[in-house]
PDB file of C-alpha atoms in Angstrom:
ATOM      1  CA  MET Z   1     153.713  82.578 -37.468  1.00  0.00           C
ATOM      2  CA  GLU Z   2     151.159  85.397 -37.600  1.00  0.00           C
ATOM      3  CA  THR Z   3     153.430  87.686 -35.555  1.00  0.00           C
ATOM      4  CA  ILE Z   4     156.415  87.009 -37.814  1.00  0.00           C
ATOM      5  CA  ILE Z   5     154.383  87.521 -41.013  1.00  0.00           C
ATOM      6  CA  ASN Z   6     152.896  90.801 -39.757  1.00  0.00           C
ATOM      7  CA  ALA Z   7     156.338  92.085 -38.759  1.00  0.00           C
ATOM      8  CA  ALA Z   8     157.873  91.171 -42.132  1.00  0.00           C
ATOM      9  CA  PHE Z   9     154.999  92.817 -43.984  1.00  0.00           C
ATOM     10  CA  GLU Z  10     155.704  96.077 -42.150  1.00  0.00           C
ATOM     11  CA  ASP Z  11     159.494  95.769 -42.489  1.00  0.00           C
ATOM     12  CA  GLU Z  12     160.568  93.882 -45.612  1.00  0.00           C
ATOM     13  CA  SER Z  13     164.209  93.965 -44.531  1.00  0.00           C
ATOM     14  CA  LEU Z  14     163.255  91.042 -42.270  1.00  0.00           C
ATOM     15  CA  LEU Z  15     162.955  88.945 -45.434  1.00  0.00           C
ATOM     16  CA  LYS Z  16     166.755  88.883 -45.487  1.00  0.00           C
ATOM     17  CA  ASN Z  17     166.514  86.626 -42.441  1.00  0.00           C
ATOM     18  CA  SER Z  18     166.401  82.936 -43.388  1.00  0.00           C
ATOM     19  CA  ALA Z  19     164.166  82.174 -40.395  1.00  0.00           C
ATOM     20  CA  THR Z  20     161.563  84.629 -41.691  1.00  0.00           C
ATOM     21  CA  ILE Z  21     161.738  83.099 -45.167  1.00  0.00           C
ATOM     22  CA  ASP Z  22     161.235  79.659 -43.612  1.00  0.00           C
ATOM     23  CA  VAL Z  23     158.055  80.881 -41.918  1.00  0.00           C
ATOM     24  CA  VAL Z  24     156.703  82.300 -45.189  1.00  0.00           C
ATOM     25  CA  GLU Z  25     157.421  78.992 -46.919  1.00  0.00           C
ATOM     26  CA  MET Z  26     155.776  77.055 -44.078  1.00  0.00           C
ATOM     27  CA  VAL Z  27     152.630  79.184 -44.249  1.00  0.00           C
ATOM     28  CA  MET Z  28     152.402  78.611 -47.990  1.00  0.00           C
ATOM     29  CA  SER Z  29     152.832  74.864 -47.505  1.00  0.00           C
ATOM     30  CA  ASN Z  30     149.964  74.885 -45.003  1.00  0.00           C
ATOM     31  CA  LEU Z  31     147.752  76.830 -47.427  1.00  0.00           C
ATOM     32  CA  ASP Z  32     148.611  74.376 -50.176  1.00  0.00           C
ATOM     33  CA  SER Z  33     147.742  71.369 -47.996  1.00  0.00           C
ATOM     34  CA  GLY Z  34     144.523  72.943 -46.719  1.00  0.00           C
ATOM     35  CA  LYS Z  35     145.662  73.099 -43.082  1.00  0.00           C
ATOM     36  CA  PHE Z  36     145.321  76.898 -43.278  1.00  0.00           C
ATOM     37  CA  ARG Z  37     142.474  78.758 -45.016  1.00  0.00           C
ATOM     38  CA  VAL Z  38     142.377  82.462 -45.829  1.00  0.00           C
ATOM     39  CA  CYS Z  39     138.694  82.507 -44.847  1.00  0.00           C
ATOM     40  CA  GLU Z  40     137.133  80.474 -42.079  1.00  0.00           C
ATOM     41  CA  HIS Z  41     133.549  79.994 -40.936  1.00  0.00           C
ATOM     42  CA  THR Z  42     132.864  80.477 -37.252  1.00  0.00           C
ATOM     43  CA  GLY Z  43     129.650  80.204 -35.318  1.00  0.00           C
ATOM     44  CA  GLU Z  44     129.043  83.888 -35.982  1.00  0.00           C
ATOM     45  CA  GLY Z  45     129.908  83.951 -39.691  1.00  0.00           C
ATOM     46  CA  TRP Z  46     132.952  84.157 -41.922  1.00  0.00           C
ATOM     47  CA  ILE Z  47     136.236  85.774 -40.962  1.00  0.00           C
ATOM     48  CA  THR Z  48     139.196  86.598 -43.216  1.00  0.00           C
ATOM     49  CA  HIS Z  49     142.716  85.986 -41.923  1.00  0.00           C
ATOM     50  CA  GLN Z  50     144.424  89.007 -43.426  1.00  0.00           C
ATOM     51  CA  TRP Z  51     147.833  87.825 -42.217  1.00  0.00           C
ATOM     52  CA  LEU Z  52     147.587  84.867 -44.601  1.00  0.00           C
ATOM     53  CA  LYS Z  53     147.029  87.257 -47.489  1.00  0.00           C
ATOM     54  CA  LYS Z  54     150.128  89.114 -46.300  1.00  0.00           C
ATOM     55  CA  ALA Z  55     152.056  85.823 -46.349  1.00  0.00           C
ATOM     56  CA  ILE Z  56     151.071  85.254 -49.983  1.00  0.00           C
ATOM     57  CA  LEU Z  57     152.250  88.744 -50.927  1.00  0.00           C
ATOM     58  CA  LEU Z  58     155.547  88.137 -49.118  1.00  0.00           C
ATOM     59  CA  TYR Z  59     155.898  84.818 -50.953  1.00  0.00           C
ATOM     60  CA  PHE Z  60     155.816  86.700 -54.253  1.00  0.00           C
ATOM     61  CA  LYS Z  61     158.652  88.895 -52.988  1.00  0.00           C
ATOM     62  CA  ILE Z  62     160.963  86.056 -51.965  1.00  0.00           C
ATOM     63  CA  LYS Z  63     160.464  83.931 -55.081  1.00  0.00           C
ATOM     64  CA  LYS Z  64     162.483  84.425 -58.258  1.00  0.00           C
ATOM     65  CA  MET Z  65     161.296  84.272 -61.857  1.00  0.00           C
ATOM     66  CA  VAL Z  66     162.091  80.890 -63.373  1.00  0.00           C
ATOM     67  CA  VAL Z  67     161.279  79.007 -66.548  1.00  0.00           C
ATOM     68  CA  VAL Z  68     158.499  76.477 -65.973  1.00  0.00           C
ATOM     69  CA  ARG Z  69     158.106  73.704 -68.534  1.00  0.00           C
ATOM     70  CA  SER Z  70     155.015  71.701 -69.392  1.00  0.00           C
ATOM     71  CA  GLY Z  71     155.698  69.310 -72.237  1.00  0.00           C
ATOM     72  CA  ASP Z  72     156.619  71.355 -75.295  1.00  0.00           C
ATOM     73  CA  LEU Z  73     155.389  74.591 -73.669  1.00  0.00           C
ATOM     74  CA  SER Z  74     157.391  76.879 -71.416  1.00  0.00           C
ATOM     75  CA  PHE Z  75     156.356  79.715 -69.096  1.00  0.00           C
ATOM     76  CA  VAL Z  76     158.152  82.252 -66.917  1.00  0.00           C
ATOM     77  CA  ASP Z  77     156.743  82.808 -63.431  1.00  0.00           C
ATOM     78  CA  LYS Z  78     157.493  82.915 -59.712  1.00  0.00           C
ATOM     79  CA  ILE Z  79     154.883  80.467 -58.475  1.00  0.00           C
ATOM     80  CA  PRO Z  80     154.881  76.776 -59.423  1.00  0.00           C
ATOM     81  CA  VAL Z  81     151.721  74.893 -60.325  1.00  0.00           C
ATOM     82  CA  LYS Z  82     150.422  72.029 -58.227  1.00  0.00           C
ATOM     83  CA  GLN Z  83     151.866  68.662 -59.186  1.00  0.00           C
ATOM     84  CA  TRP Z  84     149.379  65.777 -59.046  1.00  0.00           C
ATOM     85  CA  ILE Z  85     150.460  62.230 -58.183  1.00  0.00           C
ATOM     86  CA  GLY Z  86     147.060  60.523 -58.341  1.00  0.00           C
ATOM     87  CA  THR Z  87     146.474  59.886 -54.628  1.00  0.00           C
ATOM     88  CA  GLU Z  88     144.685  63.170 -53.905  1.00  0.00           C
ATOM     89  CA  GLY Z  89     141.234  61.897 -54.847  1.00  0.00           C
ATOM     90  CA  VAL Z  90     140.787  64.741 -57.348  1.00  0.00           C
ATOM     91  CA  ARG Z  91     139.896  64.314 -61.019  1.00  0.00           C
ATOM     92  CA  VAL Z  92     142.145  66.657 -62.999  1.00  0.00           C
ATOM     93  CA  VAL Z  93     141.291  66.836 -66.697  1.00  0.00           C
ATOM     94  CA  PRO Z  94     144.203  67.902 -68.960  1.00  0.00           C
ATOM     95  CA  ASN Z  95     144.769  71.672 -68.992  1.00  0.00           C
ATOM     96  CA  ALA Z  96     143.271  72.169 -65.528  1.00  0.00           C
ATOM     97  CA  VAL Z  97     145.810  74.307 -63.647  1.00  0.00           C
ATOM     98  CA  VAL Z  98     145.982  74.858 -59.882  1.00  0.00           C
ATOM     99  CA  ARG Z  99     148.633  77.203 -58.608  1.00  0.00           C
ATOM    100  CA  TYR Z 100     150.737  76.253 -55.583  1.00  0.00           C
ATOM    101  CA  GLY Z 101     149.217  77.652 -52.400  1.00  0.00           C
ATOM    102  CA  ALA Z 102     145.654  76.791 -53.406  1.00  0.00           C
ATOM    103  CA  HIS Z 103     143.941  73.741 -51.937  1.00  0.00           C
ATOM    104  CA  VAL Z 104     141.577  71.348 -53.698  1.00  0.00           C
ATOM    105  CA  CYS Z 105     139.749  68.753 -51.582  1.00  0.00           C
ATOM    106  CA  GLU Z 106     138.793  65.173 -52.426  1.00  0.00           C
ATOM    107  CA  ARG Z 107     136.101  64.345 -54.981  1.00  0.00           C
ATOM    108  CA  VAL Z 108     136.535  67.665 -56.771  1.00  0.00           C
ATOM    109  CA  VAL Z 109     136.385  67.550 -60.570  1.00  0.00           C
ATOM    110  CA  LEU Z 110     138.602  70.027 -62.390  1.00  0.00           C
ATOM    111  CA  MET Z 111     137.791  70.436 -66.057  1.00  0.00           C
ATOM    112  CA  PRO Z 112     140.209  72.663 -68.063  1.00  0.00           C
ATOM    113  CA  SER Z 113     140.197  75.610 -65.652  1.00  0.00           C
ATOM    114  CA  TYR Z 114     142.397  77.795 -63.442  1.00  0.00           C
ATOM    115  CA  VAL Z 115     142.515  77.996 -59.635  1.00  0.00           C
ATOM    116  CA  ASN Z 116     144.754  80.737 -58.282  1.00  0.00           C
ATOM    117  CA  ILE Z 117     146.985  80.936 -55.210  1.00  0.00           C
ATOM    118  CA  GLY Z 118     145.269  81.035 -51.810  1.00  0.00           C
ATOM    119  CA  ALA Z 119     141.942  79.680 -53.101  1.00  0.00           C
ATOM    120  CA  TYR Z 120     140.125  76.790 -51.417  1.00  0.00           C
ATOM    121  CA  VAL Z 121     137.848  74.368 -53.285  1.00  0.00           C
ATOM    122  CA  ASP Z 122     135.915  72.106 -50.928  1.00  0.00           C
ATOM    123  CA  GLU Z 123     134.819  68.461 -51.305  1.00  0.00           C
ATOM    124  CA  GLY Z 124     132.692  67.372 -54.213  1.00  0.00           C
ATOM    125  CA  ALA Z 125     132.808  70.656 -56.113  1.00  0.00           C
ATOM    126  CA  MET Z 126     132.620  70.740 -59.901  1.00  0.00           C
ATOM    127  CA  VAL Z 127     134.881  73.295 -61.599  1.00  0.00           C
ATOM    128  CA  ASP Z 128     133.740  73.235 -65.207  1.00  0.00           C
ATOM    129  CA  THR Z 129     135.510  74.186 -68.440  1.00  0.00           C
ATOM    130  CA  TRP Z 130     137.173  77.626 -68.579  1.00  0.00           C
ATOM    131  CA  VAL Z 131     136.211  78.502 -65.026  1.00  0.00           C
ATOM    132  CA  THR Z 132     138.569  80.821 -63.157  1.00  0.00           C
ATOM    133  CA  VAL Z 133     138.734  80.781 -59.364  1.00  0.00           C
ATOM    134  CA  GLY Z 134     140.631  83.856 -58.200  1.00  0.00           C
ATOM    135  CA  SER Z 135     143.186  84.345 -55.445  1.00  0.00           C
ATOM    136  CA  CYS Z 136     141.872  83.428 -51.978  1.00  0.00           C
ATOM    137  CA  ALA Z 137     138.320  82.711 -53.228  1.00  0.00           C
ATOM    138  CA  GLN Z 138     136.457  80.131 -51.156  1.00  0.00           C
ATOM    139  CA  ILE Z 139     134.329  77.492 -52.913  1.00  0.00           C
ATOM    140  CA  GLY Z 140     132.108  75.309 -50.731  1.00  0.00           C
ATOM    141  CA  LYS Z 141     131.166  71.637 -50.758  1.00  0.00           C
ATOM    142  CA  ARG Z 142     129.238  70.292 -53.759  1.00  0.00           C
ATOM    143  CA  VAL Z 143     129.305  73.655 -55.526  1.00  0.00           C
ATOM    144  CA  HIS Z 144     128.882  73.546 -59.307  1.00  0.00           C
ATOM    145  CA  LEU Z 145     130.710  76.271 -61.210  1.00  0.00           C
ATOM    146  CA  SER Z 146     129.385  75.966 -64.755  1.00  0.00           C
ATOM    147  CA  GLU Z 147     131.251  76.590 -67.998  1.00  0.00           C
ATOM    148  CA  GLY Z 148     132.965  79.963 -68.221  1.00  0.00           C
ATOM    149  CA  VAL Z 149     132.191  81.172 -64.680  1.00  0.00           C
ATOM    150  CA  GLY Z 150     134.505  83.844 -63.302  1.00  0.00           C
ATOM    151  CA  ILE Z 151     135.050  83.950 -59.530  1.00  0.00           C
ATOM    152  CA  GLY Z 152     137.067  87.015 -58.628  1.00  0.00           C
ATOM    153  CA  GLY Z 153     140.157  86.986 -56.445  1.00  0.00           C
ATOM    154  CA  VAL Z 154     141.716  89.496 -54.097  1.00  0.00           C
ATOM    155  CA  LEU Z 155     145.052  90.032 -52.409  1.00  0.00           C
ATOM    156  CA  GLU Z 156     145.176  93.818 -52.289  1.00  0.00           C
ATOM    157  CA  PRO Z 157     143.991  96.038 -50.780  1.00  0.00           C
ATOM    158  CA  LEU Z 158     144.196  93.941 -47.652  1.00  0.00           C
ATOM    159  CA  GLN Z 159     140.907  95.167 -46.222  1.00  0.00           C
ATOM    160  CA  ASN Z 160     139.001  93.680 -49.181  1.00  0.00           C
ATOM    161  CA  ASN Z 161     137.571  90.218 -48.561  1.00  0.00           C
ATOM    162  CA  PRO Z 162     137.597  87.337 -51.073  1.00  0.00           C
ATOM    163  CA  VAL Z 163     134.516  85.948 -52.787  1.00  0.00           C
ATOM    164  CA  ILE Z 164     132.858  83.254 -50.662  1.00  0.00           C
ATOM    165  CA  VAL Z 165     130.586  80.655 -52.269  1.00  0.00           C
ATOM    166  CA  GLU Z 166     128.968  78.483 -49.619  1.00  0.00           C
ATOM    167  CA  ASP Z 167     127.940  74.816 -49.874  1.00  0.00           C
ATOM    168  CA  ASP Z 168     125.562  73.406 -52.511  1.00  0.00           C
ATOM    169  CA  VAL Z 169     125.506  76.521 -54.697  1.00  0.00           C
ATOM    170  CA  PHE Z 170     124.878  76.215 -58.442  1.00  0.00           C
ATOM    171  CA  ILE Z 171     126.349  79.009 -60.597  1.00  0.00           C
ATOM    172  CA  GLY Z 172     125.221  78.991 -64.234  1.00  0.00           C
ATOM    173  CA  SER Z 173     127.284  79.480 -67.363  1.00  0.00           C
ATOM    174  CA  ARG Z 174     129.161  82.762 -67.843  1.00  0.00           C
ATOM    175  CA  CYS Z 175     128.252  84.174 -64.437  1.00  0.00           C
ATOM    176  CA  THR Z 176     130.700  86.617 -62.856  1.00  0.00           C
ATOM    177  CA  VAL Z 177     131.034  86.997 -59.082  1.00  0.00           C
ATOM    178  CA  VAL Z 178     133.657  89.479 -57.858  1.00  0.00           C
ATOM    179  CA  GLU Z 179     134.610  92.078 -55.216  1.00  0.00           C
ATOM    180  CA  GLY Z 180     134.072  89.957 -52.133  1.00  0.00           C
ATOM    181  CA  VAL Z 181     130.471  88.976 -52.852  1.00  0.00           C
ATOM    182  CA  HIS Z 182     129.075  86.304 -50.520  1.00  0.00           C
ATOM    183  CA  ILE Z 183     126.838  83.611 -52.044  1.00  0.00           C
ATOM    184  CA  GLY Z 184     124.704  81.889 -49.405  1.00  0.00           C
ATOM    185  CA  SER Z 185     124.388  78.105 -49.290  1.00  0.00           C
ATOM    186  CA  GLY Z 186     122.005  76.483 -51.733  1.00  0.00           C
ATOM    187  CA  ALA Z 187     121.661  79.542 -53.978  1.00  0.00           C
ATOM    188  CA  VAL Z 188     121.117  79.071 -57.717  1.00  0.00           C
ATOM    189  CA  LEU Z 189     122.395  81.676 -60.197  1.00  0.00           C
ATOM    190  CA  ALA Z 190     121.041  81.451 -63.738  1.00  0.00           C
ATOM    191  CA  ALA Z 191     123.345  81.887 -66.726  1.00  0.00           C
ATOM    192  CA  GLY Z 192     124.830  85.335 -67.164  1.00  0.00           C
ATOM    193  CA  VAL Z 193     124.286  86.782 -63.685  1.00  0.00           C
ATOM    194  CA  VAL Z 194     126.927  89.407 -62.821  1.00  0.00           C
ATOM    195  CA  VAL Z 195     127.349  90.348 -59.169  1.00  0.00           C
ATOM    196  CA  THR Z 196     129.888  92.892 -57.955  1.00  0.00           C
ATOM    197  CA  GLY Z 197     130.184  94.593 -54.591  1.00  0.00           C
ATOM    198  CA  SER Z 198     127.957  97.431 -55.794  1.00  0.00           C
ATOM    199  CA  THR Z 199     125.458  95.441 -57.879  1.00  0.00           C
ATOM    200  CA  ARG Z 200     121.894  95.823 -56.665  1.00  0.00           C
ATOM    201  CA  ILE Z 201     120.484  92.452 -55.623  1.00  0.00           C
ATOM    202  CA  VAL Z 202     116.720  92.869 -55.800  1.00  0.00           C
ATOM    203  CA  ASP Z 203     114.319  90.473 -54.094  1.00  0.00           C
ATOM    204  CA  VAL Z 204     111.049  90.634 -56.044  1.00  0.00           C
ATOM    205  CA  THR Z 205     109.345  87.674 -54.383  1.00  0.00           C
ATOM    206  CA  GLY Z 206     107.216  89.834 -52.085  1.00  0.00           C
ATOM    207  CA  ALA Z 207     104.708  92.636 -52.572  1.00  0.00           C
ATOM    208  CA  GLU Z 208     107.551  95.194 -52.448  1.00  0.00           C
ATOM    209  CA  MET Z 209     111.096  94.896 -53.734  1.00  0.00           C
ATOM    210  CA  LYS Z 210     113.959  94.567 -51.270  1.00  0.00           C
ATOM    211  CA  ILE Z 211     117.368  95.829 -52.386  1.00  0.00           C
ATOM    212  CA  MET Z 212     120.616  94.344 -51.059  1.00  0.00           C
ATOM    213  CA  ARG Z 213     124.272  94.573 -52.007  1.00  0.00           C
ATOM    214  CA  GLY Z 214     127.232  92.228 -51.613  1.00  0.00           C
ATOM    215  CA  SER Z 215     125.369  89.094 -50.560  1.00  0.00           C
ATOM    216  CA  ILE Z 216     123.038  86.565 -52.196  1.00  0.00           C
ATOM    217  CA  PRO Z 217     120.678  84.968 -49.621  1.00  0.00           C
ATOM    218  CA  GLU Z 218     120.650  81.241 -48.909  1.00  0.00           C
ATOM    219  CA  ASN Z 219     118.617  79.149 -51.371  1.00  0.00           C
ATOM    220  CA  ALA Z 220     117.831  82.178 -53.540  1.00  0.00           C
ATOM    221  CA  VAL Z 221     117.083  81.618 -57.234  1.00  0.00           C
ATOM    222  CA  VAL Z 222     118.660  84.529 -59.102  1.00  0.00           C
ATOM    223  CA  ILE Z 223     118.417  85.749 -62.709  1.00  0.00           C
ATOM    224  CA  PRO Z 224     119.973  88.697 -64.582  1.00  0.00           C
ATOM    225  CA  GLY Z 225     117.883  91.857 -64.549  1.00  0.00           C
ATOM    226  CA  ALA Z 226     118.005  95.596 -65.197  1.00  0.00           C
ATOM    227  CA  MET Z 227     116.851  98.668 -63.279  1.00  0.00           C
ATOM    228  CA  PRO Z 228     116.460 102.280 -64.414  1.00  0.00           C
ATOM    229  CA  LYS Z 229     118.893 104.901 -63.181  1.00  0.00           C
ATOM    230  CA  LYS Z 230     118.913 108.606 -63.940  1.00  0.00           C
ATOM    231  CA  PHE Z 231     122.013 110.255 -65.408  1.00  0.00           C
ATOM    232  CA  PRO Z 232     122.558 113.842 -66.621  1.00  0.00           C
ATOM    233  CA  ALA Z 233     122.101 112.552 -70.180  1.00  0.00           C
ATOM    234  CA  GLY Z 234     118.875 110.735 -69.342  1.00  0.00           C
ATOM    235  CA  GLU Z 235     117.528 107.583 -67.772  1.00  0.00           C
ATOM    236  CA  MET Z 236     119.338 104.329 -68.547  1.00  0.00           C
ATOM    237  CA  ASN Z 237     118.973 100.711 -67.514  1.00  0.00           C
ATOM    238  CA  ILE Z 238     121.828  99.219 -65.496  1.00  0.00           C
ATOM    239  CA  SER Z 239     122.277  95.553 -64.650  1.00  0.00           C
ATOM    240  CA  CYS Z 240     121.081  94.024 -61.399  1.00  0.00           C
ATOM    241  CA  ALA Z 241     120.494  90.553 -59.981  1.00  0.00           C
ATOM    242  CA  LEU Z 242     116.865  89.551 -59.401  1.00  0.00           C
ATOM    243  CA  VAL Z 243     115.918  87.119 -56.638  1.00  0.00           C
ATOM    244  CA  ILE Z 244     112.776  85.537 -58.083  1.00  0.00           C
ATOM    245  CA  GLY Z 245     112.251  82.516 -55.849  1.00  0.00           C
ATOM    246  CA  GLU Z 246     113.656  80.076 -53.363  1.00  0.00           C
ATOM    247  CA  ARG Z 247     115.173  76.643 -53.738  1.00  0.00           C
ATOM    248  CA  ASN Z 248     113.856  74.241 -51.127  1.00  0.00           C
ATOM    249  CA  GLU Z 249     114.547  70.764 -49.780  1.00  0.00           C
ATOM    250  CA  LYS Z 250     111.557  69.228 -51.553  1.00  0.00           C
ATOM    251  CA  THR Z 251     112.774  70.554 -54.896  1.00  0.00           C
ATOM    252  CA  ASP Z 252     116.307  69.268 -54.301  1.00  0.00           C
ATOM    253  CA  ARG Z 253     115.175  65.771 -53.396  1.00  0.00           C
ATOM    254  CA  LYS Z 254     112.809  65.273 -56.330  1.00  0.00           C
ATOM    255  CA  THR Z 255     114.334  67.211 -59.223  1.00  0.00           C
ATOM    256  CA  SER Z 256     117.668  68.078 -60.718  1.00  0.00           C
ATOM    257  CA  LEU Z 257     119.185  71.547 -60.664  1.00  0.00           C
ATOM    258  CA  ASN Z 258     118.160  71.978 -64.274  1.00  0.00           C
ATOM    259  CA  ASP Z 259     114.562  71.349 -63.236  1.00  0.00           C
ATOM    260  CA  VAL Z 260     114.864  73.965 -60.497  1.00  0.00           C
ATOM    261  CA  LEU Z 261     115.776  76.497 -63.137  1.00  0.00           C
ATOM    262  CA  ARG Z 262     113.047  75.311 -65.509  1.00  0.00           C
ATOM    263  CA  ASP Z 263     110.472  75.821 -62.759  1.00  0.00           C
ATOM    264  CA  TYR Z 264     111.251  79.527 -63.008  1.00  0.00           C
ATOM    265  CA  ASN Z 265     111.647  79.477 -66.799  1.00  0.00           C
ATOM    266  CA  ILE Z 266     115.310  80.514 -66.761  1.00  0.00           C
ATOM    267  CA  ALA Z 267     118.421  79.249 -68.512  1.00  0.00           C
ATOM    268  CA  VAL Z 268     121.134  77.108 -66.942  1.00  0.00           C
TER     269      VAL Z 268
END
């Protein structure tokens, strides 16, 4: 399949071949069922299967615009939404929308929210009201995405990786995580944290600050912050993410996530 997808991506005339179209459709079916994942964890870390992103882009090319109806509402799009039959083990609150080609595992709760094509939401995750999970984003087991969280997606450029949120992460209300940022397992983000690929992630738990970009460490407790930066017009404060502590097993066993945040005097 990978060979056929790569060839069709380089030469779109191959999409006139019904066998090639069948492969694209089969790849999308496997993404939808969870058999395939755009990102996969190996013993040495996460890898991104770029050929699966290519398959999604080819799927857009072979599909036609159609009218999609939902009760009294109608829409015009190429990609259908997932149809639930009640045996999936997922709680889907009205107005939660999952696009075909995304996979949602058992025991996930979907409040009114949107999960885009290619995304993967693992077991036991909570996707709260007005959350958006972007194309190909990976959400781990028992993750809580609080109200209004925005998880960025990516299909192009191909070399860009999706956002990865590992297991047991808590992301507070109105946080934004985009541009392929990697959130390590067990991390806690307070309300309003914004992390992009270029955002400075500043660990202030030691005697000297440590500055990182693109990745939140495992079990980190993170709050919004600001750092000075000089411009021709003068010195201004720009946003950053402050690592102010660490979530640990003792805390998890004896207190709720809200208590973890209260320990550091920060908002949920």
